Amino acid sequence: MTVSDDLFERARTLMPGGVNSPVRAFGSVGGSPRFMVGSDGPYLTDADGKDYVDLVCSWGPMLLGHKHPAVQEAVHSAVDRGLSFGTSTPDESALAELVMQRFGGVDRLRMVSTGTEATMTAVRLARGYTGRDLIVKFAGCYHGHLDSLLASAGSGVATMALPGSAGVTEATAAETLVVPYNDRAAIEAVFAEHGDSIAAVITESAPANMGVVTPGEGFNKFLLDTAHAHGALLIVDEVLTGFRASDAGYWGLSGRVEGWTPDLFTFGKVIGGGLPTAGLGGRAEVMDHLAPTGPVYQAGTLSGNPIAMAAGVATLTHATPEVYAQIDALSLELQQAVSGALNAEGVDHSIQTAGNLFSVSFGTSERGVHDYADAQAQEAFRYAPFFHSMLDSGVYLAPSVFEAWFLSAAHDDVAMQRVYDALPAAARAAAAATPA
Ligand SMILES: *Cc1c(COP(=O)(O)O)cnc(C)c1O
């Protein structure tokens, strides 16, 4: 028994599944989760004193690596001024300005504490603004755990192979229309049938919660044009991709080039640099429908918390073009190393990308992965042995094949060499895997 095993035994008697977020439980890869007690740069340290090169980065936020000196210092100094005031603070405006400098079309921003709150509020705002009820979402996209968007969701819902969630009423589920990703005909059909009742289409800027899926060329622009032609809004969820796929998220790589800007963006993860902060932003005309200027209510005791604002401002300030260039280059190198190792063992696979975000899927080289059905049809059984081999070699991957691989600016040559050295054995384990 390791210390982590002991801690998990105890946690299981105290919390459902021993965890506070489902995929942390290692359910799809087996074994017991590592309990982490420390971090530094590209590394996590577990309760047994073993360190891991972290390729999860707290599921995205730690873009600069763990314990980045400037972020740590900003947080320490904010703590010294007090933990929460329950009032407006100067750093809220500083963070809003940093977001607006990067993303086009954000005239107003409202801070919340989690990505779920951001998308929940965006959905309510779209309904309040349009006076319509229906929301269109894509199968395999994850937007947090709000009732109306759990149908055919990605992330843990995909990992656990659930169709949706118990506890969501039929009435709520009926107000969400789920269509296959990258499928223009399905969008046209849903608007042809329900066009004047649809409040909004919500999409991940590039899906990264069913593994990464690359949006077809012009797909987001098509969504915007179709929604607008029917008086509906487009909500682009950049909670995962924002400030990570580029300085302006996936929109920076796609929207800026193809010429589309949604009515509303949602942000999370990197924007808080590891503390609980998220936000939604967009056109003033839409955003000003939020209270206190408008009739759509939304509030939060800890919204814009000063410690979280300090972490967010410091993180975005230090997320320079050099940081993105470095992560982009590392990502390419890692993709090639993973592919090379898998090819050497004859493991059929494909790699999907959205800027520096990528994921690996097994048995998919012929079709690629264009939607949730493709992602679900992969040889997912190869992932558990691959994951555990990497873990044994001191590399921490997401405990689910449906997640992206995350790098940071702190992943140096020494850390990456450990990853590269670990890959051949992991590829052999994947090659030897058989369906359960
Ligand atoms: C993580 C995520 C969310 C939910 O954010 P939480 O902070 O976990 O509530 C929403 N949308 C996307 C695209 C995400 O990746």
Tab-separated table of C-alpha atoms and ligand atoms in Angstrom:
chain	number	residue	atom	x	y	z
A	1	MET	CA	0.000	0.000	0.000
A	2	THR	CA	1.276	3.444	-0.914
A	3	VAL	CA	0.397	6.597	1.003
A	4	SER	CA	-1.865	7.519	-1.956
A	5	ASP	CA	-3.670	4.160	-1.617
A	6	ASP	CA	-4.266	4.859	2.081
A	7	LEU	CA	-5.471	8.362	1.375
A	8	PHE	CA	-7.854	7.076	-1.294
A	9	GLU	CA	-9.281	4.454	1.078
A	10	ARG	CA	-10.009	7.221	3.552
A	11	ALA	CA	-11.355	9.644	0.924
A	12	ARG	CA	-13.759	7.007	-0.381
A	13	THR	CA	-15.484	6.895	2.997
A	14	LEU	CA	-15.802	10.677	3.005
A	15	MET	CA	-16.647	11.756	-0.549
A	16	PRO	CA	-18.613	10.047	-3.332
A	17	GLY	CA	-16.024	7.958	-5.175
A	18	GLY	CA	-13.351	9.580	-3.007
A	19	VAL	CA	-13.219	12.619	-5.279
A	20	ASN	CA	-14.653	16.069	-5.840
A	21	SER	CA	-14.679	15.784	-9.641
A	22	PRO	CA	-15.464	12.432	-11.296
A	23	VAL	CA	-12.598	11.807	-13.754
A	24	ARG	CA	-10.033	12.248	-10.975
A	25	ALA	CA	-11.156	8.842	-9.690
A	26	PHE	CA	-9.217	6.906	-12.373
A	27	GLY	CA	-12.487	5.055	-13.178
A	28	SER	CA	-11.677	4.516	-16.854
A	29	VAL	CA	-7.995	3.639	-16.418
A	30	GLY	CA	-8.211	1.586	-13.211
A	31	GLY	CA	-5.953	1.715	-10.194
A	32	SER	CA	-6.095	4.261	-7.437
A	33	PRO	CA	-5.526	7.960	-8.018
A	34	ARG	CA	-2.328	9.680	-6.919
A	35	PHE	CA	-2.827	12.242	-4.175
A	36	MET	CA	-0.699	15.268	-4.966
A	37	VAL	CA	0.873	17.375	-2.245
A	38	GLY	CA	3.124	19.752	-4.135
A	39	SER	CA	4.185	21.135	-7.493
A	40	ASP	CA	6.980	23.043	-9.170
A	41	GLY	CA	7.272	24.151	-12.796
A	42	PRO	CA	6.378	21.110	-14.931
A	43	TYR	CA	6.225	18.701	-11.961
A	44	LEU	CA	3.675	17.386	-9.485
A	45	THR	CA	4.731	15.549	-6.331
A	46	ASP	CA	2.533	12.877	-4.774
A	47	ALA	CA	2.067	11.903	-1.143
A	48	ASP	CA	4.685	9.150	-1.529
A	49	GLY	CA	7.287	11.692	-2.590
A	50	LYS	CA	7.333	10.598	-6.241
A	51	ASP	CA	7.345	13.331	-8.854
A	52	TYR	CA	5.630	13.381	-12.235
A	53	VAL	CA	5.966	15.486	-15.352
A	54	ASP	CA	2.508	17.026	-15.413
A	55	LEU	CA	0.735	16.850	-18.789
A	56	VAL	CA	-2.630	17.811	-17.310
A	57	CYS	CA	-1.685	21.219	-15.878
A	58	SER	CA	-4.759	21.223	-13.619
A	59	TRP	CA	-6.879	20.479	-16.739
A	60	GLY	CA	-5.549	23.547	-18.447
A	61	PRO	CA	-5.074	26.541	-16.126
A	62	MET	CA	-1.350	26.201	-15.376
A	63	LEU	CA	-0.203	27.658	-18.709
A	64	LEU	CA	2.931	29.132	-17.118
A	65	GLY	CA	3.697	26.014	-15.082
A	66	HIS	CA	3.293	25.442	-11.362
A	67	LYS	CA	4.473	28.069	-8.910
A	68	HIS	CA	5.403	30.625	-11.556
A	69	PRO	CA	7.323	33.225	-9.487
A	70	ALA	CA	5.352	36.270	-10.692
A	71	VAL	CA	1.980	34.588	-10.154
A	72	GLN	CA	2.980	33.320	-6.720
A	73	GLU	CA	4.166	36.779	-5.765
A	74	ALA	CA	0.991	38.486	-7.007
A	75	VAL	CA	-1.126	36.030	-5.039
A	76	HIS	CA	0.941	36.367	-1.869
A	77	SER	CA	0.728	40.114	-2.029
A	78	ALA	CA	-3.058	39.978	-2.627
A	79	VAL	CA	-3.430	37.641	0.363
A	80	ASP	CA	-1.578	40.179	2.478
A	81	ARG	CA	-4.244	42.770	1.588
A	82	GLY	CA	-7.124	40.452	2.588
A	83	LEU	CA	-9.025	37.488	1.204
A	84	SER	CA	-12.369	38.897	0.088
A	85	PHE	CA	-14.029	42.289	0.318
A	86	GLY	CA	-17.419	41.693	-1.256
A	87	THR	CA	-16.984	44.940	-3.195
A	88	SER	CA	-15.595	46.023	-6.526
A	89	THR	CA	-11.793	46.046	-6.764
A	90	PRO	CA	-9.325	47.608	-9.236
A	91	ASP	CA	-7.988	44.233	-10.433
A	92	GLU	CA	-11.408	43.238	-11.828
A	93	SER	CA	-11.091	46.013	-14.407
A	94	ALA	CA	-7.439	45.145	-15.028
A	95	LEU	CA	-8.375	41.552	-15.854
A	96	ALA	CA	-11.340	42.633	-18.009
A	97	GLU	CA	-9.029	44.899	-20.012
A	98	LEU	CA	-6.506	42.097	-20.526
A	99	VAL	CA	-9.299	39.912	-21.920
A	100	MET	CA	-10.595	42.675	-24.214
A	101	GLN	CA	-7.111	43.392	-25.577
A	102	ARG	CA	-6.953	39.798	-26.775
A	103	PHE	CA	-10.463	38.829	-27.825
A	104	GLY	CA	-12.422	40.810	-30.404
A	105	GLY	CA	-16.089	41.490	-29.768
A	106	VAL	CA	-15.825	41.619	-25.981
A	107	ASP	CA	-17.243	45.023	-25.001
A	108	ARG	CA	-18.296	43.881	-21.533
A	109	LEU	CA	-17.180	41.067	-19.252
A	110	ARG	CA	-18.864	39.535	-16.205
A	111	MET	CA	-16.677	37.521	-13.837
A	112	VAL	CA	-17.953	34.361	-12.197
A	113	SER	CA	-16.141	31.602	-10.317
A	114	THR	CA	-16.384	28.535	-12.602
A	115	GLY	CA	-16.727	27.718	-16.273
A	116	THR	CA	-20.066	26.106	-15.484
A	117	GLU	CA	-21.406	29.393	-14.150
A	118	ALA	CA	-20.114	31.189	-17.234
A	119	THR	CA	-21.956	28.926	-19.682
A	120	MET	CA	-25.047	28.747	-17.451
A	121	THR	CA	-25.231	32.536	-17.436
A	122	ALA	CA	-24.543	32.759	-21.174
A	123	VAL	CA	-27.449	30.397	-21.849
A	124	ARG	CA	-29.787	32.370	-19.568
A	125	LEU	CA	-28.669	35.634	-21.141
A	126	ALA	CA	-29.248	34.299	-24.671
A	127	ARG	CA	-32.744	33.227	-23.660
A	128	GLY	CA	-33.452	36.530	-21.930
A	129	TYR	CA	-32.146	38.540	-24.862
A	130	THR	CA	-33.975	36.636	-27.608
A	131	GLY	CA	-37.094	35.694	-25.660
A	132	ARG	CA	-36.683	32.129	-26.957
A	133	ASP	CA	-36.217	28.812	-25.133
A	134	LEU	CA	-34.271	26.300	-27.231
A	135	ILE	CA	-30.495	25.788	-27.148
A	136	VAL	CA	-28.540	23.849	-29.771
A	137	LYS	CA	-25.429	21.990	-28.588
A	138	PHE	CA	-23.079	19.456	-30.129
A	139	ALA	CA	-22.713	15.840	-29.033
A	140	GLY	CA	-19.365	15.403	-27.286
A	141	CYS	CA	-18.961	19.082	-26.394
A	142	TYR	CA	-18.694	19.785	-22.673
A	143	HIS	CA	-19.798	23.103	-21.223
A	144	GLY	CA	-19.786	22.344	-17.505
A	145	HIS	CA	-22.360	20.542	-15.396
A	146	LEU	CA	-25.418	22.766	-15.801
A	147	ASP	CA	-28.616	20.790	-16.366
A	148	SER	CA	-29.407	22.068	-19.834
A	149	LEU	CA	-26.019	21.187	-21.353
A	150	LEU	CA	-25.309	17.726	-19.931
A	151	ALA	CA	-26.998	15.830	-22.757
A	152	SER	CA	-24.396	13.899	-24.803
A	153	ALA	CA	-21.672	15.846	-23.051
A	154	GLY	CA	-17.934	15.273	-23.292
A	155	SER	CA	-15.348	15.180	-20.484
A	156	GLY	CA	-16.340	12.918	-17.561
A	157	VAL	CA	-19.763	12.229	-19.100
A	158	ALA	CA	-17.950	10.791	-22.136
A	159	THR	CA	-15.361	8.979	-20.020
A	160	MET	CA	-18.118	7.256	-18.063
A	161	ALA	CA	-20.081	6.589	-21.280
A	162	LEU	CA	-23.225	8.267	-19.926
A	163	PRO	CA	-25.957	9.565	-22.278
A	164	GLY	CA	-26.505	12.523	-19.955
A	165	SER	CA	-27.213	12.775	-16.257
A	166	ALA	CA	-29.862	11.502	-13.889
A	167	GLY	CA	-31.604	14.371	-12.149
A	168	VAL	CA	-32.074	16.452	-15.296
A	169	THR	CA	-35.789	16.826	-15.923
A	170	GLU	CA	-37.299	15.779	-19.230
A	171	ALA	CA	-38.596	19.314	-19.665
A	172	THR	CA	-35.053	20.701	-19.419
A	173	ALA	CA	-33.598	18.026	-21.694
A	174	ALA	CA	-36.321	18.784	-24.257
A	175	GLU	CA	-35.122	22.392	-24.462
A	176	THR	CA	-31.670	21.252	-25.647
A	177	LEU	CA	-31.303	20.058	-29.230
A	178	VAL	CA	-28.183	17.913	-29.690
A	179	VAL	CA	-26.578	17.647	-33.130
A	180	PRO	CA	-23.399	15.915	-34.402
A	181	TYR	CA	-20.291	18.091	-34.529
A	182	ASN	CA	-18.958	19.303	-37.892
A	183	ASP	CA	-22.319	18.455	-39.479
A	184	ARG	CA	-23.655	21.434	-41.424
A	185	ALA	CA	-26.680	19.552	-42.735
A	186	ALA	CA	-27.759	18.712	-39.171
A	187	ILE	CA	-27.549	22.391	-38.192
A	188	GLU	CA	-29.540	23.424	-41.253
A	189	ALA	CA	-32.172	20.802	-40.439
A	190	VAL	CA	-32.531	21.836	-36.815
A	191	PHE	CA	-32.930	25.503	-37.806
A	192	ALA	CA	-35.361	24.609	-40.598
A	193	GLU	CA	-37.574	22.865	-38.054
A	194	HIS	CA	-37.154	25.068	-34.934
A	195	GLY	CA	-35.573	28.279	-36.293
A	196	ASP	CA	-37.873	30.758	-34.585
A	197	SER	CA	-37.630	29.085	-31.152
A	198	ILE	CA	-33.824	28.756	-30.953
A	199	ALA	CA	-32.162	31.211	-28.564
A	200	ALA	CA	-28.582	30.164	-29.252
A	201	VAL	CA	-26.114	27.657	-30.587
A	202	ILE	CA	-23.375	26.883	-28.087
A	203	THR	CA	-20.136	25.300	-29.244
A	204	GLU	CA	-16.608	24.819	-27.982
A	205	SER	CA	-14.391	27.051	-30.085
A	206	ALA	CA	-12.563	23.830	-30.918
A	207	PRO	CA	-13.905	20.766	-29.102
A	208	ALA	CA	-11.398	19.392	-26.600
A	209	ASN	CA	-13.553	17.342	-24.242
A	210	MET	CA	-14.145	14.314	-26.524
A	211	GLY	CA	-10.469	14.377	-27.219
A	212	VAL	CA	-9.587	17.258	-29.503
A	213	VAL	CA	-11.636	17.596	-32.687
A	214	THR	CA	-10.574	20.055	-35.361
A	215	PRO	CA	-13.458	22.209	-36.571
A	216	GLY	CA	-13.965	21.925	-40.317
A	217	GLU	CA	-12.784	24.986	-42.250
A	218	GLY	CA	-15.345	27.747	-41.840
A	219	PHE	CA	-17.540	25.698	-39.495
A	220	ASN	CA	-17.732	28.304	-36.714
A	221	LYS	CA	-18.453	31.032	-39.263
A	222	PHE	CA	-21.201	28.866	-40.710
A	223	LEU	CA	-22.687	28.499	-37.214
A	224	LEU	CA	-22.632	32.255	-36.698
A	225	ASP	CA	-24.223	33.016	-40.063
A	226	THR	CA	-26.895	30.334	-39.639
A	227	ALA	CA	-27.761	31.438	-36.108
A	228	HIS	CA	-27.986	35.093	-37.116
A	229	ALA	CA	-30.090	34.315	-40.179
A	230	HIS	CA	-32.683	32.938	-37.737
A	231	GLY	CA	-32.372	35.615	-35.064
A	232	ALA	CA	-30.426	33.342	-32.703
A	233	LEU	CA	-27.111	33.995	-30.953
A	234	LEU	CA	-23.821	32.110	-31.129
A	235	ILE	CA	-22.077	31.323	-27.823
A	236	VAL	CA	-18.473	30.231	-28.272
A	237	ASP	CA	-17.105	28.404	-25.237
A	238	GLU	CA	-13.412	29.226	-24.819
A	239	VAL	CA	-13.232	27.967	-21.216
A	240	LEU	CA	-10.598	25.401	-22.183
A	241	THR	CA	-9.073	26.925	-25.326
A	242	GLY	CA	-9.068	30.578	-24.218
A	243	PHE	CA	-5.591	32.016	-23.513
A	244	ARG	CA	-4.170	28.557	-24.268
A	245	ALA	CA	-4.567	27.705	-27.976
A	246	SER	CA	-3.183	31.206	-28.583
A	247	ASP	CA	-3.190	34.565	-26.771
A	248	ALA	CA	-6.777	34.866	-28.008
A	249	GLY	CA	-7.660	31.204	-27.680
A	250	TYR	CA	-8.881	29.224	-30.661
A	251	TRP	CA	-10.749	32.312	-31.824
A	252	GLY	CA	-7.320	33.900	-32.322
A	253	LEU	CA	-6.340	31.110	-34.712
A	254	SER	CA	-9.678	30.800	-36.456
A	255	GLY	CA	-12.104	33.678	-35.880
A	256	ARG	CA	-9.503	36.362	-36.443
A	257	VAL	CA	-8.547	34.680	-39.734
A	258	GLU	CA	-11.945	33.497	-41.028
A	259	GLY	CA	-13.714	36.637	-39.857
A	260	TRP	CA	-16.203	35.394	-37.288
A	261	THR	CA	-16.876	36.762	-33.821
A	262	PRO	CA	-19.606	35.275	-31.642
A	263	ASP	CA	-22.238	37.193	-29.690
A	264	LEU	CA	-20.905	35.737	-26.434
A	265	PHE	CA	-17.672	34.094	-25.349
A	266	THR	CA	-17.195	32.097	-22.166
A	267	PHE	CA	-13.828	31.890	-20.426
A	268	GLY	CA	-12.382	29.838	-17.582
A	269	LYS	CA	-9.323	27.739	-16.708
A	270	VAL	CA	-6.248	29.823	-17.771
A	271	ILE	CA	-8.048	33.112	-16.994
A	272	GLY	CA	-7.749	32.340	-13.268
A	273	GLY	CA	-4.204	30.951	-13.399
A	274	GLY	CA	-5.210	28.111	-11.047
A	275	LEU	CA	-7.718	29.964	-8.865
A	276	PRO	CA	-11.492	29.762	-9.337
A	277	THR	CA	-12.323	32.458	-11.856
A	278	ALA	CA	-14.236	32.405	-15.113
A	279	GLY	CA	-16.197	34.894	-17.147
A	280	LEU	CA	-18.515	35.635	-20.008
A	281	GLY	CA	-18.190	38.501	-22.417
A	282	GLY	CA	-19.549	39.865	-25.642
A	283	ARG	CA	-21.384	42.670	-27.371
A	284	ALA	CA	-22.473	45.470	-25.030
A	285	GLU	CA	-26.011	45.332	-26.383
A	286	VAL	CA	-26.336	41.678	-25.293
A	287	MET	CA	-24.233	41.845	-22.113
A	288	ASP	CA	-26.122	44.875	-20.795
A	289	HIS	CA	-29.184	42.641	-20.491
A	290	LEU	CA	-27.486	41.297	-17.341
A	291	ALA	CA	-28.449	42.741	-13.960
A	292	PRO	CA	-28.087	45.458	-12.763
A	293	THR	CA	-28.421	47.109	-16.218
A	294	GLY	CA	-30.850	44.515	-17.552
A	295	PRO	CA	-33.492	41.994	-16.533
A	296	VAL	CA	-31.386	38.789	-16.666
A	297	TYR	CA	-30.287	38.035	-13.111
A	298	GLN	CA	-26.845	36.715	-12.197
A	299	ALA	CA	-24.735	37.231	-9.084
A	300	GLY	CA	-21.922	35.687	-7.015
A	301	THR	CA	-20.663	36.172	-3.455
A	302	LEU	CA	-17.072	35.423	-4.474
A	303	SER	CA	-17.242	36.688	-8.095
A	304	GLY	CA	-14.152	38.734	-8.897
A	305	ASN	CA	-12.452	37.501	-5.735
A	306	PRO	CA	-9.302	39.609	-5.233
A	307	ILE	CA	-6.895	36.659	-4.896
A	308	ALA	CA	-8.269	35.054	-8.061
A	309	MET	CA	-8.100	38.405	-9.917
A	310	ALA	CA	-4.449	38.805	-8.899
A	311	ALA	CA	-3.635	35.307	-10.191
A	312	GLY	CA	-5.504	35.981	-13.434
A	313	VAL	CA	-3.884	39.360	-14.081
A	314	ALA	CA	-0.397	37.973	-13.369
A	315	THR	CA	-0.985	34.899	-15.535
A	316	LEU	CA	-2.310	36.799	-18.555
A	317	THR	CA	0.374	39.470	-18.193
A	318	HIS	CA	3.079	36.807	-18.370
A	319	ALA	CA	1.382	34.819	-21.149
A	320	THR	CA	3.464	36.579	-23.797
A	321	PRO	CA	3.807	35.742	-27.504
A	322	GLU	CA	7.072	33.960	-26.551
A	323	VAL	CA	5.163	31.686	-24.164
A	324	TYR	CA	2.724	30.647	-26.892
A	325	ALA	CA	5.513	30.160	-29.445
A	326	GLN	CA	7.350	27.942	-26.971
A	327	ILE	CA	4.276	25.836	-26.147
A	328	ASP	CA	3.351	25.550	-29.849
A	329	ALA	CA	6.836	24.206	-30.658
A	330	LEU	CA	6.861	21.816	-27.691
A	331	SER	CA	3.456	20.520	-28.657
A	332	LEU	CA	4.569	19.704	-32.214
A	333	GLU	CA	7.652	17.940	-30.901
A	334	LEU	CA	5.597	15.912	-28.430
A	335	GLN	CA	2.998	14.985	-31.056
A	336	GLN	CA	5.780	13.674	-33.288
A	337	ALA	CA	7.363	11.732	-30.437
A	338	VAL	CA	4.044	10.087	-29.479
A	339	SER	CA	3.296	9.215	-33.086
A	340	GLY	CA	6.806	7.876	-33.632
A	341	ALA	CA	6.629	5.637	-30.564
A	342	LEU	CA	3.172	4.301	-31.493
A	343	ASN	CA	4.206	3.725	-35.122
A	344	ALA	CA	7.283	1.815	-33.981
A	345	GLU	CA	4.961	-0.647	-32.214
A	346	GLY	CA	2.439	-0.734	-35.050
A	347	VAL	CA	-0.307	0.924	-32.982
A	348	ASP	CA	-2.869	2.467	-35.298
A	349	HIS	CA	-3.728	5.956	-34.084
A	350	SER	CA	-4.391	9.512	-35.130
A	351	ILE	CA	-3.624	12.850	-33.563
A	352	GLN	CA	-6.191	15.633	-33.645
A	353	THR	CA	-5.073	19.200	-33.078
A	354	ALA	CA	-6.465	22.634	-32.332
A	355	GLY	CA	-3.432	24.887	-32.237
A	356	ASN	CA	-1.116	23.611	-29.489
A	357	LEU	CA	-3.886	21.434	-28.047
A	358	PHE	CA	-3.869	17.858	-29.206
A	359	SER	CA	-5.115	14.441	-28.283
A	360	VAL	CA	-4.307	10.919	-29.355
A	361	SER	CA	-6.948	8.394	-30.376
A	362	PHE	CA	-6.434	4.717	-31.143
A	363	GLY	CA	-7.544	2.769	-34.219
A	364	THR	CA	-8.770	5.904	-35.964
A	365	SER	CA	-6.183	6.554	-38.675
A	366	GLU	CA	-8.504	5.716	-41.539
A	367	ARG	CA	-11.474	7.945	-40.677
A	368	GLY	CA	-9.874	10.422	-38.307
A	369	VAL	CA	-12.050	11.914	-35.552
A	370	HIS	CA	-14.566	14.481	-36.774
A	371	ASP	CA	-17.361	14.039	-34.251
A	372	TYR	CA	-18.389	12.263	-31.066
A	373	ALA	CA	-19.346	9.036	-32.853
A	374	ASP	CA	-15.792	8.794	-34.245
A	375	ALA	CA	-14.322	9.469	-30.782
A	376	GLN	CA	-16.504	6.802	-29.172
A	377	ALA	CA	-15.694	4.238	-31.868
A	378	GLN	CA	-11.937	4.325	-31.157
A	379	GLU	CA	-10.011	1.495	-29.474
A	380	ALA	CA	-10.234	3.199	-26.098
A	381	PHE	CA	-9.043	0.013	-24.338
A	382	ARG	CA	-5.491	0.811	-25.464
A	383	TYR	CA	-5.396	3.928	-23.310
A	384	ALA	CA	-5.403	2.425	-19.782
A	385	PRO	CA	-2.169	0.415	-20.220
A	386	PHE	CA	-0.580	3.334	-22.087
A	387	PHE	CA	-1.571	5.705	-19.265
A	388	HIS	CA	-0.282	3.411	-16.490
A	389	SER	CA	3.016	2.797	-18.232
A	390	MET	CA	3.548	6.556	-18.507
A	391	LEU	CA	2.506	7.010	-14.870
A	392	ASP	CA	5.015	4.347	-13.748
A	393	SER	CA	7.694	6.243	-15.676
A	394	GLY	CA	6.811	9.469	-13.855
A	395	VAL	CA	4.567	11.148	-16.432
A	396	TYR	CA	1.094	12.262	-15.399
A	397	LEU	CA	-1.433	12.142	-18.269
A	398	ALA	CA	-5.160	12.777	-17.964
A	399	PRO	CA	-6.829	9.586	-16.678
A	400	SER	CA	-9.133	9.551	-19.720
A	401	VAL	CA	-8.565	9.185	-23.458
A	402	PHE	CA	-11.197	11.904	-24.028
A	403	GLU	CA	-8.961	14.705	-22.763
A	404	ALA	CA	-6.407	16.942	-24.411
A	405	TRP	CA	-2.708	16.878	-23.502
A	406	PHE	CA	-1.629	20.075	-21.754
A	407	LEU	CA	1.806	21.649	-21.796
A	408	SER	CA	3.157	24.712	-20.033
A	409	ALA	CA	5.917	27.249	-20.516
A	410	ALA	CA	7.786	25.485	-17.679
A	411	HIS	CA	8.175	22.177	-19.554
A	412	ASP	CA	11.927	22.276	-20.105
A	413	ASP	CA	14.262	19.829	-21.868
A	414	VAL	CA	14.793	17.701	-18.772
A	415	ALA	CA	11.068	17.251	-18.216
A	416	MET	CA	10.395	16.559	-21.897
A	417	GLN	CA	13.230	14.035	-22.067
A	418	ARG	CA	11.526	12.060	-19.314
A	419	VAL	CA	8.325	12.046	-21.390
A	420	TYR	CA	10.163	10.945	-24.554
A	421	ASP	CA	12.011	8.203	-22.677
A	422	ALA	CA	8.713	6.911	-21.279
A	423	LEU	CA	6.936	6.650	-24.632
A	424	PRO	CA	8.395	3.404	-26.099
A	425	ALA	CA	7.288	1.244	-23.139
A	426	ALA	CA	3.866	2.905	-23.106
A	427	ALA	CA	3.492	2.261	-26.841
A	428	ARG	CA	4.376	-1.407	-26.275
A	429	ALA	CA	1.728	-1.593	-23.551
A	430	ALA	CA	-0.841	-0.041	-25.916
A	431	ALA	CA	0.142	-2.507	-28.658
A	432	ALA	CA	-0.319	-5.464	-26.299
A	433	ALA	CA	-3.737	-4.293	-25.044
A	434	THR	CA	-6.803	-6.393	-25.806
A	435	PRO	CA	-10.476	-5.371	-25.586
A	436	ALA	CA	-11.974	-6.020	-22.144
B	1	LIG	C1	-13.820	22.828	-18.101
B	1	LIG	C2	-14.854	23.312	-19.055
B	1	LIG	C3	-16.060	23.905	-18.609
B	1	LIG	C4	-16.466	23.931	-17.177
B	1	LIG	O1	-15.630	24.684	-16.362
B	1	LIG	P1	-15.626	24.399	-14.770
B	1	LIG	O2	-14.751	25.464	-14.243
B	1	LIG	O3	-15.103	23.012	-14.592
B	1	LIG	O4	-17.039	24.524	-14.311
B	1	LIG	C5	-16.895	24.467	-19.555
B	1	LIG	N1	-16.593	24.419	-20.871
B	1	LIG	C6	-15.471	23.844	-21.332
B	1	LIG	C7	-15.182	23.848	-22.786
B	1	LIG	C8	-14.578	23.246	-20.444
B	1	LIG	O5	-13.487	22.622	-20.913
